[in-house]
Coordinates of C-alpha atoms in Angstrom, one line a residue:
M449 CA -96.1 43.0 42.4
D450 CA -94.1 40.4 44.1
S451 CA -90.8 41.3 45.8
K452 CA -88.8 38.9 43.5
A453 CA -90.1 40.6 40.4
V454 CA -89.1 44.0 41.8
K455 CA -85.5 42.8 42.4
V456 CA -85.3 41.5 38.8
Q457 CA -86.6 44.7 37.3
G458 CA -84.1 46.7 39.3
L459 CA -81.2 44.6 38.1
A460 CA -82.3 45.0 34.5
E461 CA -82.5 48.7 34.9
G462 CA -79.0 48.8 36.4
T463 CA -77.4 46.8 33.6
A464 CA -79.1 49.0 31.0
D465 CA -77.6 52.1 32.7
A466 CA -74.2 50.5 32.9
S467 CA -74.2 49.5 29.2
S468 CA -75.2 53.0 28.1
S469 CA -72.4 54.5 30.2
T470 CA -69.8 52.1 28.8
S471 CA -70.9 52.7 25.2
G472 CA -70.6 56.4 25.8
A473 CA -67.1 56.0 27.1
L474 CA -66.0 54.0 24.1
I475 CA -67.4 56.6 21.7
E476 CA -65.5 59.3 23.5
E477 CA -62.3 57.3 23.5
K478 CA -62.6 56.6 19.7
G479 CA -62.9 60.2 19.1
R480 CA -59.7 61.0 21.1
T481 CA -57.7 58.4 19.2
K482 CA -58.8 59.8 15.9
N483 CA -57.8 63.3 17.0
A484 CA -54.5 62.0 18.2
S485 CA -53.7 60.2 15.0
L486 CA -54.6 63.3 13.0
K487 CA -52.2 65.3 15.2
R488 CA -49.3 62.8 14.7
K489 CA -49.9 62.9 10.9
S490 CA -49.8 66.6 10.9
N491 CA -46.4 66.7 12.6
V492 CA -44.8 64.3 10.1
P493 CA -43.0 66.1 7.2
T494 CA -44.4 65.5 3.7
G495 CA -41.1 64.2 2.2
A496 CA -40.3 61.6 4.9
K497 CA -40.3 57.9 4.1
P498 CA -42.9 55.8 5.9
K499 CA -41.5 53.6 8.7
K500 CA -41.4 49.8 8.1
R501 CA -43.6 47.8 10.3
K502 CA -41.9 45.2 12.6
K503 CA -42.6 41.7 11.6
T504 CA -44.3 39.6 14.3
K505 CA -42.1 36.7 15.6
V506 CA -43.5 33.3 14.8
N507 CA -42.4 30.3 16.8
R508 CA -41.5 27.7 14.1
S509 CA -40.7 24.1 14.8
A510 CA -37.0 23.2 14.8
R511 CA -35.7 21.8 11.6
L512 CA -34.9 18.1 11.5
G513 CA -31.3 17.1 10.9
Y514 CA -32.1 14.7 8.2
T515 CA -34.4 14.1 5.2
V516 CA -35.9 10.7 4.3
Q517 CA -36.4 9.5 0.8
E518 CA -38.1 6.2 0.0
G519 CA -36.6 4.1 -2.8
E520 CA -37.7 0.8 -4.3
D521 CA -36.1 -1.5 -1.6
M522 CA -34.4 0.9 0.8
L523 CA -34.7 4.1 2.8
L524 CA -32.2 6.9 2.1
V525 CA -31.4 9.2 5.0
I526 CA -29.8 12.5 3.8
S527 CA -28.3 14.8 6.4
N528 CA -29.4 18.5 6.4
T529 CA -26.7 19.8 8.7
S530 CA -24.1 22.1 7.3
Q531 CA -20.4 22.4 8.1
Y532 CA -21.1 25.4 10.4
D533 CA -23.7 23.6 12.6
N534 CA -22.8 22.9 16.2
L535 CA -19.8 25.2 16.0
A536 CA -18.9 28.0 18.3
W537 CA -18.0 30.3 15.5
C538 CA -20.2 31.1 12.5
P539 CA -19.4 33.2 9.4
K540 CA -20.8 36.8 9.5
K541 CA -23.7 37.6 7.3
K542 CA -23.3 40.3 4.7
G543 CA -24.5 43.7 5.8
S544 CA -25.0 42.7 9.5
R545 CA -24.2 45.3 12.1
K546 CA -24.2 45.2 15.8
K547 CA -27.0 47.1 17.5
K548 CA -26.1 49.4 20.3
V549 CA -27.8 48.4 23.5
H550 CA -28.1 50.6 26.6
K551 CA -26.9 49.4 29.9
G552 CA -30.4 49.3 31.3
K553 CA -31.8 47.3 28.4
A554 CA -28.8 44.8 28.5
K555 CA -29.9 43.2 31.7
A556 CA -33.5 42.8 30.5
M557 CA -32.3 41.1 27.3
Q558 CA -30.2 38.6 29.3
I559 CA -33.2 37.7 31.4
K560 CA -35.3 37.2 28.3
R561 CA -32.6 35.0 26.7
K562 CA -32.4 32.8 29.7
K563 CA -36.1 32.3 29.7
A564 CA -36.3 31.5 26.0
V565 CA -36.6 27.8 25.2
A566 CA -36.2 26.2 21.8
A567 CA -39.4 24.9 20.4
R568 CA -39.6 21.2 20.0
P569 CA -40.5 19.8 16.6
K570 CA -44.1 18.6 16.3
R571 CA -44.6 14.9 16.0
T572 CA -46.2 13.9 12.8
N573 CA -48.3 10.8 12.1
N574 CA -46.1 9.8 9.1
P575 CA -45.4 6.1 9.5
L576 CA -42.3 6.4 7.3
M577 CA -40.7 8.9 9.7
K578 CA -41.6 6.7 12.7
K579 CA -39.8 3.8 11.0
V580 CA -36.6 5.8 10.4
E581 CA -36.6 7.3 13.9
A582 CA -36.9 3.8 15.3
T583 CA -33.9 2.6 13.3
L584 CA -31.6 5.5 14.2
H585 CA -29.3 5.0 17.1
H586 CA -29.6 7.5 20.0
P587 CA -26.7 7.3 22.4
E588 CA -27.6 6.9 26.0
V589 CA -26.5 9.5 28.6
G590 CA -23.5 8.4 30.5
M591 CA -22.5 5.6 28.0
D592 CA -18.9 4.4 28.1
H593 CA -17.2 4.9 24.8
R594 CA -13.9 3.2 25.8
W595 CA -14.6 0.2 23.6
G596 CA -10.9 -0.6 23.2
E597 CA -10.6 -1.6 26.9
N598 CA -13.5 -4.1 26.7
L599 CA -12.1 -6.1 23.8
P600 CA -10.7 -9.6 24.5
Q601 CA -6.9 -9.6 24.3
E602 CA -6.9 -12.4 21.7
V603 CA -9.0 -10.2 19.4
L604 CA -6.5 -7.3 19.7
V605 CA -3.6 -9.6 19.0
N606 CA -5.3 -10.8 15.8
I607 CA -6.0 -7.1 14.7
F608 CA -2.4 -6.2 15.5
Q609 CA -1.1 -9.1 13.5
M610 CA -2.9 -7.9 10.3
V611 CA -1.2 -4.5 10.7
V612 CA 2.2 -6.0 11.5
V613 CA 2.1 -8.2 8.3
Q614 CA 1.5 -5.1 6.2
D615 CA 3.5 -2.3 8.0
G616 CA 5.9 -4.1 10.2
A617 CA 6.2 -4.4 14.0
V618 CA 8.2 -1.2 14.6
P619 CA 7.0 1.5 15.3
F620 CA 3.4 0.3 15.3
L621 CA 3.6 -2.0 18.3
C622 CA 5.6 0.5 20.3
R623 CA 2.9 3.1 19.8
M624 CA 0.0 0.7 20.6
A625 CA 1.7 -0.3 23.9
R626 CA 1.2 3.3 25.1
V627 CA -2.6 3.4 24.8
C628 CA -3.7 1.5 27.9
H629 CA -2.8 -1.6 30.0
L630 CA -4.8 -4.0 27.8
W631 CA -3.2 -2.8 24.6
N632 CA 0.2 -2.9 26.2
A633 CA -0.4 -6.6 27.1
A634 CA -1.6 -7.4 23.6
A635 CA 1.3 -5.5 21.9
S636 CA 3.8 -7.5 24.1
S637 CA 2.7 -10.8 22.7
P638 CA 5.9 -12.6 21.4
A639 CA 4.0 -13.9 18.3
L640 CA 3.8 -10.3 17.0
W641 CA 7.6 -9.8 17.2
R642 CA 8.7 -12.6 14.8
S643 CA 9.8 -10.2 12.0
V644 CA 11.4 -6.9 13.0
S645 CA 13.1 -4.2 10.8
L646 CA 14.9 -1.3 12.4
G647 CA 15.8 1.8 10.4
Y648 CA 18.6 4.2 11.3
F649 CA 17.6 7.0 13.7
W650 CA 17.3 10.2 11.8
T651 CA 19.8 13.0 12.4
E652 CA 20.2 16.4 10.8
P653 CA 22.4 16.6 7.7
G654 CA 26.0 17.3 8.6
K655 CA 25.6 16.3 12.2
T656 CA 26.4 13.2 14.2
Q657 CA 24.7 11.5 17.1
L658 CA 25.6 12.6 20.6
P659 CA 27.0 10.0 23.0
K660 CA 23.8 10.2 25.1
T661 CA 21.7 9.4 22.0
Q662 CA 23.9 6.4 21.1
L663 CA 23.6 5.1 24.7
K664 CA 19.8 5.4 24.5
I665 CA 19.8 3.5 21.3
K666 CA 21.8 0.7 22.8
D667 CA 19.6 0.6 25.9
T668 CA 16.4 0.5 23.9
L669 CA 17.8 -2.3 21.6
S670 CA 18.9 -4.4 24.6
W671 CA 15.5 -4.0 26.3
L672 CA 13.7 -5.0 23.2
A673 CA 15.9 -8.1 22.7
Q674 CA 15.3 -9.2 26.3
N675 CA 11.6 -8.5 26.6
R676 CA 10.1 -8.7 23.0
F677 CA 12.4 -10.8 20.8
S678 CA 12.0 -14.2 22.4
Q679 CA 10.4 -15.6 19.2
L680 CA 12.2 -13.4 16.7
R681 CA 12.9 -15.2 13.4
D682 CA 13.6 -12.4 10.8
F683 CA 15.7 -9.4 11.8
S684 CA 16.9 -6.6 9.5
L685 CA 18.9 -3.4 9.9
C686 CA 18.6 -0.6 7.3
H687 CA 21.0 2.4 6.9
W688 CA 22.8 1.8 10.1
K689 CA 26.2 3.5 10.1
K690 CA 27.2 2.7 13.7
N691 CA 26.6 0.1 16.4
V692 CA 26.0 -2.6 13.8
D693 CA 28.2 -5.1 15.7
Y694 CA 26.5 -4.3 19.0
A695 CA 23.0 -4.7 17.5
V696 CA 23.8 -8.1 15.9
E697 CA 25.5 -9.4 19.0
V698 CA 22.6 -8.5 21.3
V699 CA 20.0 -10.0 19.0
S700 CA 22.0 -13.2 18.4
Q701 CA 22.4 -13.7 22.1
S702 CA 18.7 -13.2 23.0
C703 CA 17.1 -14.8 20.0
P704 CA 17.8 -18.5 19.8
H705 CA 15.2 -18.9 16.9
L706 CA 16.9 -16.3 14.6
H707 CA 16.4 -17.6 11.1
S708 CA 17.2 -14.7 8.7
L709 CA 19.5 -11.7 9.0
K710 CA 19.4 -8.7 6.6
L711 CA 21.8 -5.8 6.7
S712 CA 20.9 -3.3 4.0
Y713 CA 22.9 -0.2 3.3
C714 CA 24.9 -0.7 6.5
T715 CA 28.5 0.2 7.1
G716 CA 30.9 -1.0 9.8
V717 CA 30.1 -4.8 9.5
T718 CA 33.3 -6.3 10.8
E719 CA 34.5 -9.7 11.6
K720 CA 33.1 -9.4 15.1
T721 CA 29.6 -9.4 13.7
F722 CA 30.1 -12.8 12.0
Q723 CA 31.8 -14.3 15.1
G724 CA 28.8 -13.4 17.2
L725 CA 26.5 -15.1 14.7
G726 CA 28.5 -18.2 14.7
A727 CA 28.7 -18.5 18.5
N728 CA 25.0 -17.8 19.2
S729 CA 22.8 -18.2 16.1
C730 CA 22.4 -22.0 15.7
S731 CA 19.3 -21.7 13.5
L732 CA 20.5 -19.0 11.1
E733 CA 19.9 -20.0 7.4
S734 CA 19.7 -16.8 5.4
I735 CA 22.2 -13.9 5.2
N736 CA 21.4 -10.8 3.1
L737 CA 24.3 -8.3 2.8
Q738 CA 23.1 -6.4 -0.3
Y739 CA 24.4 -2.8 -0.6
S740 CA 26.3 -3.1 2.7
E741 CA 30.0 -2.7 3.3
F742 CA 31.4 -5.8 5.2
Q743 CA 34.6 -7.6 5.7
V744 CA 34.8 -10.4 3.3
E745 CA 37.4 -12.3 5.4
G746 CA 34.9 -12.4 8.3
L747 CA 32.1 -13.8 6.2
V748 CA 34.5 -16.4 4.6
T749 CA 35.6 -17.6 8.1
F750 CA 32.0 -17.9 9.1
L751 CA 31.1 -19.9 6.1
E752 CA 34.0 -22.3 6.5
S753 CA 32.9 -23.2 10.1
H754 CA 29.1 -22.7 9.9
G755 CA 28.3 -22.8 6.1
S756 CA 26.6 -26.2 6.3
K757 CA 23.5 -24.5 7.8
I758 CA 23.2 -21.7 5.3
R759 CA 20.5 -21.9 2.7
R760 CA 20.4 -18.4 1.2
I761 CA 23.2 -15.9 0.5
L762 CA 22.6 -12.5 -1.1
F763 CA 25.3 -9.9 -1.6
T764 CA 26.4 -7.1 -3.9
H765 CA 29.3 -7.5 -6.2
G766 CA 32.5 -5.9 -4.9
T767 CA 36.3 -6.0 -5.5
K768 CA 37.0 -8.8 -2.9
N769 CA 34.1 -11.1 -3.7
D770 CA 36.3 -13.6 -5.5
R771 CA 37.3 -15.0 -2.1
L772 CA 33.6 -15.4 -1.2
L773 CA 32.9 -17.3 -4.4
A774 CA 36.0 -19.4 -4.0
A775 CA 34.7 -20.6 -0.6
I776 CA 31.4 -21.5 -2.2
Y777 CA 33.2 -23.4 -5.0
R778 CA 35.1 -25.4 -2.3
G779 CA 31.7 -26.7 -0.9
C780 CA 31.5 -24.6 2.2
C781 CA 27.7 -24.4 1.6
P782 CA 26.6 -27.8 0.3
D783 CA 22.9 -27.1 1.1
L784 CA 22.7 -23.7 -0.5
E785 CA 19.4 -23.2 -2.3
L786 CA 19.5 -19.5 -3.3
L787 CA 22.4 -17.4 -4.5
E788 CA 21.9 -13.8 -5.6
I789 CA 24.6 -11.4 -6.8
N790 CA 23.6 -7.9 -7.8
T791 CA 25.0 -4.5 -8.3
K792 CA 23.7 -0.9 -8.3
L793 CA 21.7 0.2 -11.3
D794 CA 24.0 3.3 -11.8
S795 CA 27.2 1.2 -11.8
G796 CA 27.3 0.8 -15.5
Y797 CA 28.8 -2.2 -17.3
C798 CA 29.8 -4.8 -14.7
Q799 CA 31.4 -8.1 -15.4
L800 CA 31.9 -11.0 -12.9
P801 CA 34.2 -13.9 -13.7
I802 CA 32.4 -17.0 -12.4
Y803 CA 33.4 -20.7 -12.5
I804 CA 30.1 -22.4 -13.4
Q805 CA 31.5 -26.0 -13.0
G806 CA 32.8 -25.2 -9.5
L807 CA 29.5 -23.7 -8.5
Q808 CA 27.6 -26.8 -9.8
S809 CA 29.8 -29.1 -7.8
G810 CA 29.9 -27.0 -4.7
C811 CA 26.1 -26.3 -4.6
P812 CA 24.3 -29.3 -6.1
K813 CA 21.0 -28.4 -4.3
L814 CA 20.8 -24.9 -5.8
K815 CA 17.2 -23.9 -6.7
T816 CA 17.5 -20.2 -7.5
F817 CA 20.5 -18.5 -9.2
R818 CA 20.2 -14.7 -9.9
M819 CA 22.8 -12.4 -11.3
L820 CA 21.0 -9.0 -11.5
N821 CA 22.7 -6.4 -13.7
V822 CA 25.9 -8.4 -13.5
I823 CA 27.3 -10.0 -16.7
P824 CA 28.8 -13.4 -16.1
V825 CA 32.1 -14.2 -17.7
H826 CA 33.1 -17.9 -18.1
K827 CA 36.0 -18.8 -15.9
T828 CA 38.1 -22.0 -15.9
M829 CA 40.3 -23.5 -13.2
R830 CA 43.2 -26.0 -13.5
N831 CA 42.2 -28.2 -10.6
G832 CA 38.5 -28.0 -11.1
P833 CA 36.2 -31.0 -11.8
D834 CA 36.1 -32.2 -15.4
A835 CA 32.4 -33.1 -15.5
T836 CA 29.4 -32.3 -13.3
S837 CA 25.7 -33.1 -13.3
G838 CA 24.8 -29.4 -13.6
F839 CA 22.0 -27.9 -11.5
P840 CA 19.4 -30.7 -11.3
L841 CA 17.2 -28.9 -8.9
L842 CA 17.3 -25.4 -10.4
E843 CA 13.9 -23.8 -10.8
E844 CA 14.8 -20.1 -11.5
L845 CA 17.6 -18.6 -13.5
C846 CA 17.9 -14.8 -13.8
M847 CA 20.5 -13.1 -16.0
A848 CA 18.7 -9.8 -16.5
T849 CA 20.7 -6.6 -17.1
T850 CA 20.1 -3.0 -18.0
S851 CA 23.1 -2.9 -20.3
V852 CA 24.2 -5.1 -23.2
S853 CA 25.0 -8.8 -22.4
F854 CA 27.1 -10.9 -24.7
M855 CA 25.9 -14.2 -23.3
T856 CA 25.5 -16.7 -26.1
D857 CA 23.5 -19.9 -26.5
K858 CA 26.6 -22.0 -25.6
D859 CA 27.0 -20.2 -22.3
L860 CA 23.3 -20.7 -21.5
S861 CA 23.4 -24.4 -22.3
H862 CA 26.6 -24.7 -20.2
I863 CA 24.5 -23.6 -17.2
L864 CA 21.2 -25.3 -17.8
F865 CA 22.2 -28.6 -19.5
G866 CA 20.9 -30.6 -16.5
S867 CA 18.1 -28.3 -15.2
T868 CA 15.0 -30.3 -16.2
K869 CA 12.9 -28.6 -13.4
L870 CA 13.4 -25.0 -14.6
R871 CA 10.2 -22.9 -14.1
V872 CA 11.4 -19.3 -14.5
L873 CA 13.9 -18.0 -17.1
D874 CA 14.8 -14.3 -17.1
L875 CA 17.1 -13.2 -20.0
R876 CA 16.2 -9.6 -20.3
G877 CA 19.0 -7.8 -22.1
C878 CA 20.6 -10.9 -23.5
S879 CA 20.5 -9.9 -27.2
Q880 CA 22.6 -12.7 -28.6
I881 CA 20.4 -15.5 -27.3
T882 CA 18.4 -17.0 -30.1
A883 CA 15.1 -18.9 -30.2
F884 CA 16.8 -22.0 -31.6
G885 CA 19.1 -22.1 -28.6
L886 CA 16.2 -21.8 -26.2
A887 CA 14.3 -24.6 -27.9
T888 CA 17.2 -27.0 -27.2
L889 CA 17.0 -26.5 -23.4
P890 CA 16.1 -29.7 -21.4
C891 CA 13.3 -28.0 -19.4
V892 CA 9.9 -29.1 -20.5
E893 CA 7.5 -27.2 -18.1
L894 CA 8.7 -23.6 -18.3
E895 CA 6.2 -21.2 -16.8
C896 CA 7.8 -17.7 -17.2
L897 CA 10.0 -16.5 -20.0
F898 CA 11.2 -12.9 -19.9
W899 CA 13.2 -12.1 -23.0
G900 CA 12.6 -8.4 -23.6
Q901 CA 15.3 -6.1 -24.8
Y902 CA 15.4 -2.9 -22.6
F903 CA 18.9 -1.5 -23.3
N904 CA 19.9 1.9 -24.7
S905 CA 20.1 3.1 -28.3
K906 CA 23.7 2.1 -28.8
V907 CA 22.6 -1.3 -30.0
A908 CA 20.5 -1.5 -33.1
L909 CA 18.0 -4.3 -33.7
S910 CA 17.4 -4.0 -37.4
S911 CA 17.6 -7.6 -38.4
S912 CA 14.5 -9.8 -38.2
K913 CA 14.4 -12.9 -36.1
K914 CA 12.7 -16.2 -36.5
G915 CA 11.9 -19.3 -34.4
L916 CA 9.4 -17.9 -31.8
H917 CA 6.9 -20.6 -32.9
L918 CA 9.3 -23.3 -31.7
L919 CA 9.2 -21.9 -28.1
T920 CA 5.4 -21.5 -28.0
E921 CA 4.9 -24.9 -29.4
K922 CA 7.2 -26.5 -26.8
W923 CA 5.8 -24.6 -23.7
S924 CA 2.2 -23.8 -24.8
G925 CA 0.7 -26.0 -22.2
T926 CA 2.6 -24.5 -19.2
L927 CA 3.6 -21.0 -20.2
Q928 CA 2.0 -18.4 -17.9
E929 CA 4.0 -15.2 -18.6
L930 CA 5.7 -14.3 -21.9
D931 CA 7.7 -11.1 -22.5
I932 CA 9.3 -10.5 -25.9
T933 CA 9.5 -6.7 -25.8
N934 CA 11.3 -5.2 -28.8
Q935 CA 12.0 -8.6 -30.3
L936 CA 11.7 -8.1 -34.1
F937 CA 10.2 -11.4 -35.1
T938 CA 8.5 -11.5 -38.5
E939 CA 4.7 -11.1 -38.9
E940 CA 4.3 -14.7 -40.1
D941 CA 6.3 -16.1 -37.2
L942 CA 4.3 -14.2 -34.6
E943 CA 1.0 -15.4 -36.2
I944 CA 2.1 -19.0 -36.0
A945 CA 3.4 -18.5 -32.4
M946 CA 0.1 -17.0 -31.3
G947 CA -1.8 -19.9 -32.9
H948 CA 0.2 -22.4 -30.8
L949 CA -0.8 -20.5 -27.7
A950 CA -4.4 -20.3 -28.7
R951 CA -4.5 -24.1 -29.4
A952 CA -3.0 -25.0 -26.1
T953 CA -4.6 -27.8 -24.1
N954 CA -4.7 -25.6 -20.9
A955 CA -6.3 -22.4 -22.1
D956 CA -6.3 -20.9 -18.5
S957 CA -2.5 -21.0 -18.2
L958 CA -1.5 -17.8 -20.0
R959 CA -1.9 -14.7 -17.7
S960 CA 0.6 -12.1 -18.9
L961 CA 1.7 -11.2 -22.5
N962 CA 4.0 -8.4 -23.3
L963 CA 4.2 -7.6 -27.0
S964 CA 5.5 -4.0 -26.8
G965 CA 7.5 -2.9 -29.8
T966 CA 6.8 -6.1 -31.8
R967 CA 5.3 -6.7 -35.3
I968 CA 2.2 -8.4 -34.0
T969 CA -0.9 -7.9 -36.2
P970 CA -4.6 -7.7 -35.2
P971 CA -5.5 -11.1 -36.7
A972 CA -2.7 -12.8 -34.8
L973 CA -3.6 -11.1 -31.6
R974 CA -7.3 -12.0 -32.0
L975 CA -6.4 -15.7 -32.0
V976 CA -4.7 -15.7 -28.6
I977 CA -7.1 -13.2 -26.9
G978 CA -10.2 -15.1 -27.9
Q979 CA -8.9 -18.4 -26.3
S980 CA -7.0 -17.2 -23.3
T981 CA -9.7 -16.7 -20.7
A982 CA -7.3 -16.0 -17.8
L983 CA -5.3 -13.2 -19.5
N984 CA -5.0 -10.2 -17.1
Y985 CA -2.0 -8.3 -18.6
L986 CA -1.5 -7.2 -22.2
N987 CA 1.0 -4.7 -23.4
L988 CA 0.6 -3.4 -27.0
S989 CA 2.5 -0.1 -26.7
S990 CA 4.6 0.9 -29.8
C991 CA 3.0 -1.9 -31.9
R992 CA 3.2 -0.5 -35.4
Y993 CA 0.2 -2.4 -36.9
F994 CA -2.4 -1.1 -34.5
P995 CA -4.1 2.3 -34.6
R996 CA -3.1 5.0 -32.1
G997 CA -6.0 4.5 -29.7
L998 CA -5.2 0.8 -29.2
K999 CA -1.5 0.9 -28.7
R1000 CA -1.5 0.9 -24.9
L1001 CA -1.4 -1.2 -21.7
Y1002 CA -4.4 -3.3 -20.9
R1003 CA -5.1 -4.6 -17.3
G1004 CA -7.9 -6.9 -16.3
Q1005 CA -10.1 -9.3 -18.3
E1006 CA -12.8 -6.7 -18.9
D1007 CA -10.4 -4.2 -20.5
I1008 CA -9.0 -7.0 -22.7
Q1009 CA -12.5 -8.1 -23.7
L1010 CA -13.3 -4.6 -24.9
L1011 CA -10.2 -4.7 -27.0
L1012 CA -11.4 -8.0 -28.5
D1013 CA -14.8 -6.5 -29.4
K1014 CA -13.0 -3.6 -31.2
L1015 CA -10.8 -6.0 -33.1
E1016 CA -13.8 -8.0 -34.3

């Protein structure tokens, strides 16, 4: 035999011996394990419950934070995160108990937790998921989120202007100026401070302001006037009980373009206030003193010297207002365009003697005359003018009241005999005005007629009225708003009146119709609704000829169209 063959044979014999020895060892070890298991089973009591096997931990892929659903023309991404995700505290699960850990095992558990790494989600080959992930925005690390400091100042000024128009300059601009230097510069733009309204600083009930607080208020107001009010045009104070004279004086000295002044619910308006206005405010045209306590003598003195520049006067009826009206009769305000006299709603029955001919001669350019909740009483004077041209430029007359007014057709014609340009006529509460008296008015293009009766139950309206068709025939082409609430016109008269509105040449003119409490019938209403394409407001509450489900307020053209479908 060759030497190489001998070596191969020896190796084969050695491997055979080794395999036989290892197989014998395995057989012996199997026998031991069987004996050991039998011994353990013999030690277990017969009534004991078998132990539960521990579940093997499986590394699952992390759940995605969203679900994608594909629609017809869009992808819908739905979030899967709950309200407790990414929070330090989570609600406890029911039946969960803390396991006691020995000191020796605690360190080993901490080491294992440090080494544990969250499994990453496996990437799928779904093209839909890849498209969504590409569209999602992933913020970059170290990205600067201070976008407000990178905007141009002109853009910030335009944004602030939108808020100022809706909410006012104070306190919005004061708060925006504390954000950063850029916002401070934008909030300091004089164009944003053209209209400012300051309310009274709040104090606890029963307490007064300390001297230090009043000093801070004065310092703040003077600083604003010097640094922000250079282009101020409209200024108003609301509910100020002190320092009204100081505020008006500071503003009038620092604001050469002051156009309008409003003092609402203020007290302590003395003659000094009007002296400061006359000395400094050369551009002042409007004064609003409604619901404020002021010295009438100071205002009369101001009007006698500077009344030629005033265009608008608004005040609340008081005991000494006869002197103010007398100054207006004398022609102290020849260019006056708006005169409004009102009273509080809870003041009850309030009459005001007024000399209409003196007002017509003293204010020939008057365009708006309002007496809100004040009942005018005709007054004559010995040395007054015999004849006047009326109010040739008058566009709005308001005599509305919450109580009963005894104004007649003669009184109304005495005011409006020369008002050919009248557009708005408000006679709510004037129960003695008739349709025949309104039809004789010289105005041809009336747009708004408010003639509803809203007074209390002391006055009964049992008698029927006629003549509404004369008004709708006269103003059918220009009438935009009509209110005849609780006016008891007959059914035939209402049907003829609605027919005139339906046959108007301009069908898009009528926008609001209030028929609450009237005797309107469904056929008559169907005529006007079918032709008035621009009608947005319709009130049918308390209309006796309509079923219960239809007697309500309708807003919008769609709602009114549904009503028309039901009527047909």
